[in-house]
């Protein structure tokens, strides 16, 4: 059985990682074009942050931060925020960039960046984004699955600014029978001989599900106060709090209002929980939307003193439901027979992770630390999950050898 352990991973990244110098090729900027000041300012700002990530081998760009750094702050700096892309970063012609809207709307059309800024109020949403494949390498220890072998770093918490998708849809006039909203990127993903854009889909009700002042979905232009970087979807991406990262579509090109979920490959064929990857099961299963409760130990620090003690820190993410919070994070060093509470630190907010810490006394022998979280909606991480061919949503008890 091929186990993917930390040392192997470290060796892989030593071999393949690169410092994250972004290519500037292919950007055509027509100075003094239709867009004016805002777009020019955006063009100048978009590459201000260099990612500080370990990139998984090969193209496209899939990088995650060092775990110890991930829990230094509740808000993840853009440089430490994981990148997950299915195709190469697209070349954006900013002067002609528009987000089109079509389908079951009275006024199909398109928006430029300046039109969005002039006509709609700016809103912000602070939420955690996590890839459905986060922790896949642990899932692969049961039996290997394909796909990027993510460790525990395909997650981050950020403040996103932009425009409510509900405002954009209302301006277009939603027609009777509308039930789902499709998103399409302008990137090109290759699968065998076919080339198509990455796409996502969310129920229309989710778009209008604004709770505690948090919009159900936004079109974001900024991340932590800065213009989106190319890796994170410049100039516009959707952000859908509570949902797996795949529904937050980068480099947004098109919105379609429909009576059904998007036919895009990433909605219909992948990002589904299947027992076997067969046509029958793919057609039977609903797309994954919400992410489940999860927690991970990210940092262990030896405390110097008479007794051997280790300080541990990590993150915990409640199930992606509004007003849901982490209720407790528990630690065990005897295989799950006895548990004691870790201390919840950091802020807590709708759709956000929470950081935690604890202290463990060591016996001298290697000790396996287990962690599990329970949220206020009553969901708790299971000891293990049932193996499935895609390795999504791994949220078994997290194990760290001390
Ligand atoms: N257009 C486009 N949007 C995309 C993707 C993509 O490949 N293309 N990847 C998705 C996936 S699987 C995830 S987890 C998030 C990652 O967002 P990030 O790279 O900003 O962390 O973007 C999503 N949006
Ligand atoms: Mo993802």
Tab-separated table of C-alpha atoms and ligand atoms in Angstrom:
chain	number	residue	atom	x	y	z
A	1	UNK	CA	0.000	0.000	0.000
A	2	UNK	CA	1.373	3.370	-1.013
A	3	UNK	CA	1.247	5.663	1.940
A	4	UNK	CA	1.841	9.315	1.399
A	5	UNK	CA	3.702	10.483	4.438
A	6	UNK	CA	5.089	13.816	5.418
A	7	UNK	CA	8.657	12.969	4.473
A	8	UNK	CA	7.662	11.916	0.957
A	9	UNK	CA	5.668	15.081	0.595
A	10	UNK	CA	8.582	17.189	1.787
A	11	UNK	CA	10.836	15.452	-0.742
A	12	UNK	CA	8.336	16.077	-3.539
A	13	UNK	CA	8.034	19.736	-2.792
A	14	UNK	CA	11.772	20.148	-2.426
A	15	UNK	CA	12.037	18.761	-5.940
A	16	UNK	CA	9.234	20.674	-7.581
A	17	UNK	CA	8.361	23.789	-5.654
A	18	UNK	CA	9.146	27.153	-7.041
A	19	UNK	CA	9.012	30.567	-5.525
A	20	UNK	CA	5.789	31.613	-7.141
A	21	UNK	CA	6.925	34.142	-9.700
A	22	UNK	CA	3.825	34.926	-11.689
A	23	UNK	CA	3.929	35.226	-15.418
A	24	UNK	CA	3.032	38.604	-16.832
A	25	UNK	CA	2.826	37.321	-20.376
A	26	UNK	CA	-0.267	37.658	-22.433
A	27	UNK	CA	-1.966	40.487	-20.587
A	28	UNK	CA	-3.218	42.943	-23.099
A	29	UNK	CA	-4.108	46.264	-21.583
A	30	UNK	CA	-5.544	48.854	-23.897
A	31	UNK	CA	-4.620	52.035	-22.089
A	32	UNK	CA	-7.379	54.633	-22.090
A	33	UNK	CA	-9.914	52.033	-23.201
A	34	UNK	CA	-13.510	51.705	-22.096
A	35	UNK	CA	-12.658	50.787	-18.526
A	36	UNK	CA	-10.976	53.917	-17.202
A	37	UNK	CA	-9.433	54.407	-13.769
A	38	UNK	CA	-10.737	51.511	-11.714
A	39	UNK	CA	-9.602	48.869	-14.153
A	40	UNK	CA	-6.210	50.493	-14.581
A	41	UNK	CA	-5.730	50.562	-10.832
A	42	UNK	CA	-6.746	46.900	-10.734
A	43	UNK	CA	-4.337	45.980	-13.485
A	44	UNK	CA	-1.456	47.572	-11.619
A	45	UNK	CA	-2.307	45.938	-8.293
A	46	UNK	CA	-3.078	42.380	-9.247
A	47	UNK	CA	0.380	40.899	-8.879
A	48	UNK	CA	1.361	42.663	-5.678
A	49	UNK	CA	1.445	39.458	-3.592
A	50	UNK	CA	3.860	36.594	-4.167
A	51	UNK	CA	2.534	33.289	-2.841
A	52	UNK	CA	4.504	31.570	-0.069
A	53	UNK	CA	3.206	28.075	-0.751
A	54	UNK	CA	4.421	24.556	-1.445
A	55	UNK	CA	3.302	23.800	-4.975
A	56	UNK	CA	2.279	20.258	-5.843
A	57	UNK	CA	4.116	18.804	-8.843
A	58	UNK	CA	3.338	19.977	-12.376
A	59	UNK	CA	0.733	22.263	-13.916
A	60	UNK	CA	-1.771	23.717	-13.132
A	61	UNK	CA	-0.980	25.676	-9.987
A	62	UNK	CA	-1.933	23.865	-6.783
A	63	UNK	CA	-0.200	25.135	-3.667
A	64	UNK	CA	-0.715	25.007	0.086
A	65	UNK	CA	1.029	26.778	2.952
A	66	UNK	CA	3.213	25.371	5.725
A	67	UNK	CA	0.768	24.213	8.409
A	68	UNK	CA	2.617	25.941	11.238
A	69	UNK	CA	2.170	29.267	9.466
A	70	UNK	CA	-1.470	28.598	8.666
A	71	UNK	CA	-2.503	28.922	12.333
A	72	UNK	CA	-0.484	32.049	13.121
A	73	UNK	CA	-3.462	34.267	12.289
A	74	UNK	CA	-7.240	33.911	12.095
A	75	UNK	CA	-7.251	35.871	8.825
A	76	UNK	CA	-5.037	34.085	6.328
A	77	UNK	CA	-2.643	36.424	4.505
A	78	UNK	CA	-3.066	36.187	0.728
A	79	UNK	CA	0.521	34.920	0.408
A	80	UNK	CA	-0.395	31.945	2.672
A	81	UNK	CA	-3.764	31.208	1.065
A	82	UNK	CA	-3.911	27.925	-0.838
A	83	UNK	CA	-4.268	27.974	-4.624
A	84	UNK	CA	-6.283	25.329	-6.450
A	85	UNK	CA	-6.689	25.593	-10.217
A	86	UNK	CA	-7.793	22.984	-12.754
A	87	UNK	CA	-6.315	24.789	-15.751
A	88	UNK	CA	-3.665	27.411	-16.380
A	89	UNK	CA	-4.399	30.940	-15.206
A	90	UNK	CA	-6.304	32.526	-18.111
A	91	UNK	CA	-5.073	35.545	-19.999
A	92	UNK	CA	-7.455	38.369	-19.125
A	93	UNK	CA	-8.078	41.159	-21.622
A	94	UNK	CA	-9.120	43.642	-18.973
A	95	UNK	CA	-10.224	46.351	-21.404
A	96	UNK	CA	-12.848	44.009	-22.807
A	97	UNK	CA	-13.586	42.088	-19.619
A	98	UNK	CA	-17.291	41.693	-18.803
A	99	UNK	CA	-19.379	39.293	-16.766
A	100	UNK	CA	-22.277	38.125	-18.884
A	101	UNK	CA	-25.659	37.177	-17.465
A	102	UNK	CA	-28.194	35.063	-19.319
A	103	UNK	CA	-30.810	32.329	-18.978
A	104	UNK	CA	-34.083	32.844	-17.098
A	105	UNK	CA	-33.750	36.626	-16.793
A	106	UNK	CA	-35.753	39.497	-18.323
A	107	UNK	CA	-32.658	41.469	-19.317
A	108	UNK	CA	-29.723	39.328	-20.433
A	109	UNK	CA	-26.579	41.420	-20.739
A	110	UNK	CA	-23.199	42.028	-19.198
A	111	UNK	CA	-21.414	44.067	-16.539
A	112	UNK	CA	-18.021	45.736	-16.664
A	113	UNK	CA	-16.088	46.298	-13.435
A	114	UNK	CA	-16.932	49.980	-13.581
A	115	UNK	CA	-20.649	49.320	-14.064
A	116	UNK	CA	-20.708	47.044	-11.016
A	117	UNK	CA	-18.902	49.694	-8.959
A	118	UNK	CA	-21.168	52.516	-10.147
A	119	UNK	CA	-24.511	50.746	-9.735
A	120	UNK	CA	-24.216	48.352	-6.801
A	121	UNK	CA	-23.316	48.791	-3.124
A	122	UNK	CA	-20.008	47.288	-2.053
A	123	UNK	CA	-20.374	44.497	0.518
A	124	UNK	CA	-17.931	42.274	2.357
A	125	UNK	CA	-18.035	38.703	3.581
A	126	UNK	CA	-15.471	37.124	5.869
A	127	UNK	CA	-15.474	33.362	5.406
A	128	UNK	CA	-13.321	30.285	5.207
A	129	UNK	CA	-12.733	28.708	1.822
A	130	UNK	CA	-11.744	25.052	1.745
A	131	UNK	CA	-11.121	22.656	-1.088
A	132	UNK	CA	-13.244	19.491	-1.111
A	133	UNK	CA	-9.908	17.690	-1.557
A	134	UNK	CA	-8.340	19.072	1.628
A	135	UNK	CA	-6.725	16.167	3.612
A	136	UNK	CA	-6.941	13.847	0.597
A	137	UNK	CA	-3.470	12.459	1.372
A	138	UNK	CA	-4.885	11.047	4.634
A	139	UNK	CA	-7.831	9.554	2.769
A	140	UNK	CA	-5.270	8.026	0.385
A	141	UNK	CA	-3.630	6.218	3.304
A	142	UNK	CA	-6.680	3.917	3.435
A	143	UNK	CA	-6.264	3.180	-0.282
A	144	UNK	CA	-4.788	5.614	-2.811
A	145	UNK	CA	-7.079	7.834	-4.860
A	146	UNK	CA	-6.165	10.067	-7.804
A	147	UNK	CA	-6.077	13.848	-7.745
A	148	UNK	CA	-3.878	16.372	-5.984
A	149	UNK	CA	-2.620	14.776	-2.754
A	150	UNK	CA	-3.509	17.697	-0.501
A	151	UNK	CA	-2.310	17.714	3.048
A	152	UNK	CA	-4.275	19.804	5.553
A	153	UNK	CA	-3.503	23.208	4.073
A	154	UNK	CA	-6.139	23.559	1.334
A	155	UNK	CA	-8.084	25.947	3.564
A	156	UNK	CA	-7.916	29.621	4.497
A	157	UNK	CA	-9.970	32.419	6.027
A	158	UNK	CA	-10.270	35.791	4.307
A	159	UNK	CA	-12.300	38.952	3.960
A	160	UNK	CA	-13.834	39.171	0.503
A	161	UNK	CA	-15.251	42.404	-0.912
A	162	UNK	CA	-17.493	42.832	-3.887
A	163	UNK	CA	-21.122	42.814	-4.912
A	164	UNK	CA	-24.067	40.699	-3.842
A	165	UNK	CA	-24.997	38.202	-6.512
A	166	UNK	CA	-28.630	38.744	-5.469
A	167	UNK	CA	-28.325	42.429	-6.521
A	168	UNK	CA	-26.939	41.420	-9.920
A	169	UNK	CA	-29.733	38.881	-10.451
A	170	UNK	CA	-32.440	41.296	-9.332
A	171	UNK	CA	-31.156	43.930	-11.730
A	172	UNK	CA	-31.453	41.356	-14.513
A	173	UNK	CA	-35.001	40.386	-13.497
A	174	UNK	CA	-35.381	36.781	-12.387
A	175	UNK	CA	-38.013	34.840	-14.286
A	176	UNK	CA	-40.477	32.247	-13.109
A	177	UNK	CA	-39.048	28.751	-12.851
A	178	UNK	CA	-35.536	29.891	-11.855
A	179	UNK	CA	-34.031	27.507	-9.294
A	180	UNK	CA	-30.246	27.395	-9.842
A	181	UNK	CA	-27.449	29.779	-10.805
A	182	UNK	CA	-24.498	28.627	-12.908
A	183	UNK	CA	-21.053	30.192	-12.886
A	184	UNK	CA	-18.491	29.839	-15.659
A	185	UNK	CA	-14.835	30.859	-15.556
A	186	UNK	CA	-12.889	32.073	-18.589
A	187	UNK	CA	-10.173	29.491	-17.961
A	188	UNK	CA	-9.691	26.446	-20.170
A	189	UNK	CA	-9.560	23.055	-18.512
A	190	UNK	CA	-8.335	20.052	-20.476
A	191	UNK	CA	-9.872	16.610	-19.983
A	192	UNK	CA	-8.744	14.084	-22.564
A	193	UNK	CA	-9.428	15.700	-25.937
A	194	UNK	CA	-11.963	18.217	-24.731
A	195	UNK	CA	-11.319	21.734	-23.489
A	196	UNK	CA	-13.937	23.591	-21.461
A	197	UNK	CA	-14.223	26.286	-18.801
A	198	UNK	CA	-14.390	25.479	-15.084
A	199	UNK	CA	-17.976	25.829	-13.878
A	200	UNK	CA	-19.979	25.810	-10.672
A	201	UNK	CA	-23.614	25.922	-9.660
A	202	UNK	CA	-25.567	26.975	-6.573
A	203	UNK	CA	-29.261	26.849	-5.727
A	204	UNK	CA	-30.992	30.225	-6.270
A	205	UNK	CA	-32.278	30.029	-2.684
A	206	UNK	CA	-28.673	30.001	-1.411
A	207	UNK	CA	-27.941	33.244	-3.311
A	208	UNK	CA	-30.803	34.943	-1.432
A	209	UNK	CA	-30.060	33.253	1.907
A	210	UNK	CA	-28.652	36.285	3.697
A	211	UNK	CA	-28.220	35.630	7.414
A	212	UNK	CA	-26.567	37.721	10.119
A	213	UNK	CA	-25.751	40.245	7.397
A	214	UNK	CA	-23.718	37.711	5.388
A	215	UNK	CA	-24.786	37.429	1.746
A	216	UNK	CA	-25.421	33.951	0.337
A	217	UNK	CA	-23.010	34.557	-2.560
A	218	UNK	CA	-20.958	37.498	-3.790
A	219	UNK	CA	-18.938	38.532	-6.820
A	220	UNK	CA	-15.637	39.388	-5.148
A	221	UNK	CA	-13.030	41.769	-6.532
A	222	UNK	CA	-10.870	42.020	-3.400
A	223	UNK	CA	-9.368	39.663	-0.859
A	224	UNK	CA	-8.127	41.038	2.497
A	225	UNK	CA	-8.337	44.587	1.176
A	226	UNK	CA	-6.237	43.957	-1.946
A	227	UNK	CA	-7.301	43.420	-5.535
A	228	UNK	CA	-7.543	39.678	-6.227
A	229	UNK	CA	-4.298	38.165	-7.415
A	230	UNK	CA	-4.188	36.270	-10.686
A	231	UNK	CA	-4.040	32.943	-8.780
A	232	UNK	CA	-7.171	33.765	-6.787
A	233	UNK	CA	-9.330	34.740	-9.760
A	234	UNK	CA	-8.531	38.313	-10.856
A	235	UNK	CA	-10.555	40.345	-11.681
A	236	UNK	CA	-13.790	38.739	-10.335
A	237	UNK	CA	-14.611	35.478	-8.618
A	238	UNK	CA	-17.699	34.227	-6.843
A	239	UNK	CA	-17.453	33.502	-3.107
A	240	UNK	CA	-20.111	31.206	-1.655
A	241	UNK	CA	-19.800	31.000	2.144
A	242	UNK	CA	-20.414	27.539	3.624
A	243	UNK	CA	-19.817	25.718	0.336
A	244	UNK	CA	-16.805	23.777	-0.916
A	245	UNK	CA	-14.257	25.967	-2.709
A	246	UNK	CA	-15.232	24.555	-6.106
A	247	UNK	CA	-18.449	26.624	-6.051
A	248	UNK	CA	-16.442	29.853	-5.705
A	249	UNK	CA	-15.585	30.232	-9.374
A	250	UNK	CA	-12.500	32.266	-10.269
A	251	UNK	CA	-12.018	34.446	-13.377
A	252	UNK	CA	-15.791	34.687	-13.687
A	253	UNK	CA	-17.028	35.112	-17.249
A	254	UNK	CA	-20.679	34.105	-17.216
A	255	UNK	CA	-23.670	33.702	-14.911
A	256	UNK	CA	-26.668	31.676	-16.096
A	257	UNK	CA	-30.000	31.528	-14.280
A	258	UNK	CA	-31.681	28.170	-14.847
A	259	UNK	CA	-34.291	25.701	-13.646
A	260	UNK	CA	-31.587	23.055	-13.030
A	261	UNK	CA	-27.959	22.719	-11.865
A	262	UNK	CA	-25.209	23.497	-14.374
A	263	UNK	CA	-24.299	20.783	-16.899
A	264	UNK	CA	-20.607	21.698	-16.424
A	265	UNK	CA	-18.277	18.716	-15.867
A	266	UNK	CA	-17.331	20.010	-12.384
A	267	UNK	CA	-20.969	19.960	-11.300
A	268	UNK	CA	-22.287	16.870	-13.103
A	269	UNK	CA	-19.356	14.435	-13.069
A	270	UNK	CA	-16.966	15.355	-10.286
A	271	UNK	CA	-17.413	16.860	-6.796
A	272	UNK	CA	-19.893	14.133	-5.930
A	273	UNK	CA	-19.707	11.538	-3.168
A	274	UNK	CA	-19.740	8.167	-4.936
A	275	UNK	CA	-19.014	4.619	-3.760
A	276	UNK	CA	-17.851	3.739	-7.264
A	277	UNK	CA	-17.185	6.159	-10.102
A	278	UNK	CA	-19.797	4.772	-12.519
A	279	UNK	CA	-22.231	6.542	-14.868
A	280	UNK	CA	-25.166	5.319	-12.774
A	281	UNK	CA	-23.780	6.690	-9.524
A	282	UNK	CA	-22.687	9.955	-11.117
A	283	UNK	CA	-26.225	10.510	-12.405
A	284	UNK	CA	-27.806	9.474	-9.113
A	285	UNK	CA	-25.720	11.640	-6.818
A	286	UNK	CA	-26.333	15.309	-6.078
A	287	UNK	CA	-23.423	17.743	-6.353
A	288	UNK	CA	-21.569	18.482	-3.109
A	289	UNK	CA	-22.399	21.948	-1.832
A	290	UNK	CA	-21.759	22.352	1.915
A	291	UNK	CA	-18.534	21.296	3.642
A	292	UNK	CA	-18.602	19.194	6.843
A	293	UNK	CA	-17.162	19.867	10.331
A	294	UNK	CA	-13.404	19.359	10.482
A	295	UNK	CA	-10.330	19.974	12.647
A	296	UNK	CA	-6.592	19.549	12.297
A	297	UNK	CA	-3.493	19.911	14.484
A	298	UNK	CA	-1.108	22.220	12.639
A	299	UNK	CA	1.664	23.097	15.054
A	300	UNK	CA	3.427	21.214	17.842
A	301	UNK	CA	5.943	23.017	20.038
A	302	UNK	CA	8.097	21.429	22.704
A	303	UNK	CA	7.860	23.316	25.992
A	304	UNK	CA	11.214	23.381	27.770
A	305	UNK	CA	11.058	22.537	31.467
A	306	UNK	CA	11.122	19.673	33.931
A	307	UNK	CA	8.207	17.751	32.439
A	308	UNK	CA	8.092	16.996	28.737
A	309	UNK	CA	5.158	19.003	27.502
A	310	UNK	CA	4.069	19.893	24.006
A	311	UNK	CA	1.939	22.860	23.034
A	312	UNK	CA	-0.350	22.142	20.109
A	313	UNK	CA	-2.334	24.469	17.894
A	314	UNK	CA	-4.772	23.918	15.074
A	315	UNK	CA	-7.901	24.957	13.259
A	316	UNK	CA	-11.498	23.772	13.506
A	317	UNK	CA	-14.183	24.435	10.914
A	318	UNK	CA	-17.896	24.101	11.716
A	319	UNK	CA	-20.234	22.583	9.101
A	320	UNK	CA	-20.997	25.319	6.542
A	321	UNK	CA	-24.310	26.500	7.989
A	322	UNK	CA	-25.130	30.089	9.005
A	323	UNK	CA	-24.803	30.845	12.739
A	324	UNK	CA	-23.066	27.496	13.301
A	325	UNK	CA	-20.066	27.610	15.631
A	326	UNK	CA	-17.423	25.208	16.910
A	327	UNK	CA	-18.801	23.940	20.229
A	328	UNK	CA	-15.770	21.965	21.335
A	329	UNK	CA	-12.449	20.636	20.140
A	330	UNK	CA	-11.237	17.517	21.964
A	331	UNK	CA	-7.823	15.918	22.221
A	332	UNK	CA	-6.947	12.300	22.997
A	333	UNK	CA	-3.597	10.578	23.493
A	334	UNK	CA	-4.967	7.090	24.204
A	335	UNK	CA	-6.509	6.221	20.859
A	336	UNK	CA	-9.816	7.931	21.590
A	337	UNK	CA	-10.727	6.294	24.913
A	338	UNK	CA	-10.369	9.535	26.869
A	339	UNK	CA	-10.810	13.035	25.526
A	340	UNK	CA	-10.182	16.436	27.000
A	341	UNK	CA	-11.103	19.852	25.735
A	342	UNK	CA	-8.696	22.081	23.871
A	343	UNK	CA	-9.016	25.834	24.398
A	344	UNK	CA	-10.791	27.730	21.648
A	345	UNK	CA	-8.875	30.845	20.699
A	346	UNK	CA	-9.306	33.484	18.004
A	347	UNK	CA	-12.533	34.998	16.810
A	348	UNK	CA	-15.536	32.972	15.766
A	349	UNK	CA	-17.949	34.104	13.070
A	350	UNK	CA	-20.494	32.722	10.618
A	351	UNK	CA	-18.854	30.456	8.030
A	352	UNK	CA	-15.418	30.880	9.599
A	353	UNK	CA	-12.909	28.542	11.110
A	354	UNK	CA	-11.745	28.955	14.695
A	355	UNK	CA	-8.233	28.392	16.003
A	356	UNK	CA	-7.594	26.287	19.103
A	357	UNK	CA	-4.698	25.256	21.354
A	358	UNK	CA	-3.860	22.704	24.013
A	359	UNK	CA	-0.993	21.309	26.054
A	360	UNK	CA	-0.017	17.641	26.114
A	361	UNK	CA	2.238	15.897	28.644
A	362	UNK	CA	4.528	13.294	27.086
A	363	UNK	CA	5.388	9.881	28.504
A	364	UNK	CA	8.692	9.504	26.669
A	365	UNK	CA	7.265	7.021	24.181
A	366	UNK	CA	5.940	8.165	20.789
A	367	UNK	CA	2.410	9.410	21.327
A	368	UNK	CA	-0.339	9.744	18.766
A	369	UNK	CA	-2.431	12.856	19.305
A	370	UNK	CA	-6.006	12.699	18.055
A	371	UNK	CA	-8.245	15.710	17.551
A	372	UNK	CA	-11.933	15.965	16.758
A	373	UNK	CA	-14.391	18.857	16.686
A	374	UNK	CA	-18.116	19.152	17.384
A	375	UNK	CA	-20.202	22.084	16.155
A	376	UNK	CA	-23.257	23.794	17.605
A	377	UNK	CA	-25.502	22.166	14.984
A	378	UNK	CA	-24.548	18.811	16.569
A	379	UNK	CA	-22.195	17.484	13.890
A	380	UNK	CA	-19.021	15.725	15.068
A	381	UNK	CA	-16.066	14.401	13.126
A	382	UNK	CA	-16.189	10.619	12.727
A	383	UNK	CA	-13.233	8.406	13.684
A	384	UNK	CA	-12.809	7.510	10.032
A	385	UNK	CA	-14.749	7.979	6.824
A	386	UNK	CA	-15.726	5.247	4.380
A	387	UNK	CA	-13.243	5.099	1.516
A	388	UNK	CA	-14.559	6.463	-1.773
A	389	UNK	CA	-12.894	6.911	-5.160
A	390	UNK	CA	-12.604	10.719	-5.126
A	391	UNK	CA	-11.287	11.339	-1.620
A	392	UNK	CA	-13.422	14.445	-1.010
A	393	UNK	CA	-14.462	15.888	2.359
A	394	UNK	CA	-12.034	13.863	4.464
A	395	UNK	CA	-12.865	14.716	8.060
A	396	UNK	CA	-11.839	11.690	10.131
A	397	UNK	CA	-10.129	12.310	13.497
A	398	UNK	CA	-6.838	14.020	12.724
A	399	UNK	CA	-3.699	12.167	13.904
A	400	UNK	CA	-0.297	13.627	14.738
A	401	UNK	CA	2.668	11.698	16.119
A	402	UNK	CA	4.317	13.579	18.987
B	1	LIG	N1	-12.405	29.233	-12.863
B	1	LIG	C1	-12.030	28.413	-11.868
B	1	LIG	N2	-12.543	28.592	-10.648
B	1	LIG	C2	-12.174	27.794	-9.628
B	1	LIG	C3	-11.270	26.721	-9.828
B	1	LIG	C4	-10.737	26.551	-11.136
B	1	LIG	O1	-9.921	25.656	-11.400
B	1	LIG	N3	-11.125	27.414	-12.131
B	1	LIG	N4	-10.954	25.882	-8.779
B	1	LIG	C5	-11.973	25.797	-7.733
B	1	LIG	C6	-11.572	25.050	-6.562
B	1	LIG	S1	-11.645	23.374	-6.699
B	1	LIG	C7	-11.274	25.654	-5.363
B	1	LIG	S2	-10.973	24.750	-4.001
B	1	LIG	C8	-11.177	27.134	-5.266
B	1	LIG	C9	-9.801	27.543	-4.810
B	1	LIG	O2	-9.704	28.931	-4.710
B	1	LIG	P1	-8.269	29.574	-4.454
B	1	LIG	O3	-7.332	29.074	-5.507
B	1	LIG	O4	-8.475	31.043	-4.492
B	1	LIG	O5	-7.849	29.124	-3.076
B	1	LIG	O6	-11.430	27.774	-6.502
B	1	LIG	C10	-12.433	27.188	-7.289
B	1	LIG	N5	-12.718	28.018	-8.422
B	2	LIG	MO1	-11.325	22.457	-4.651
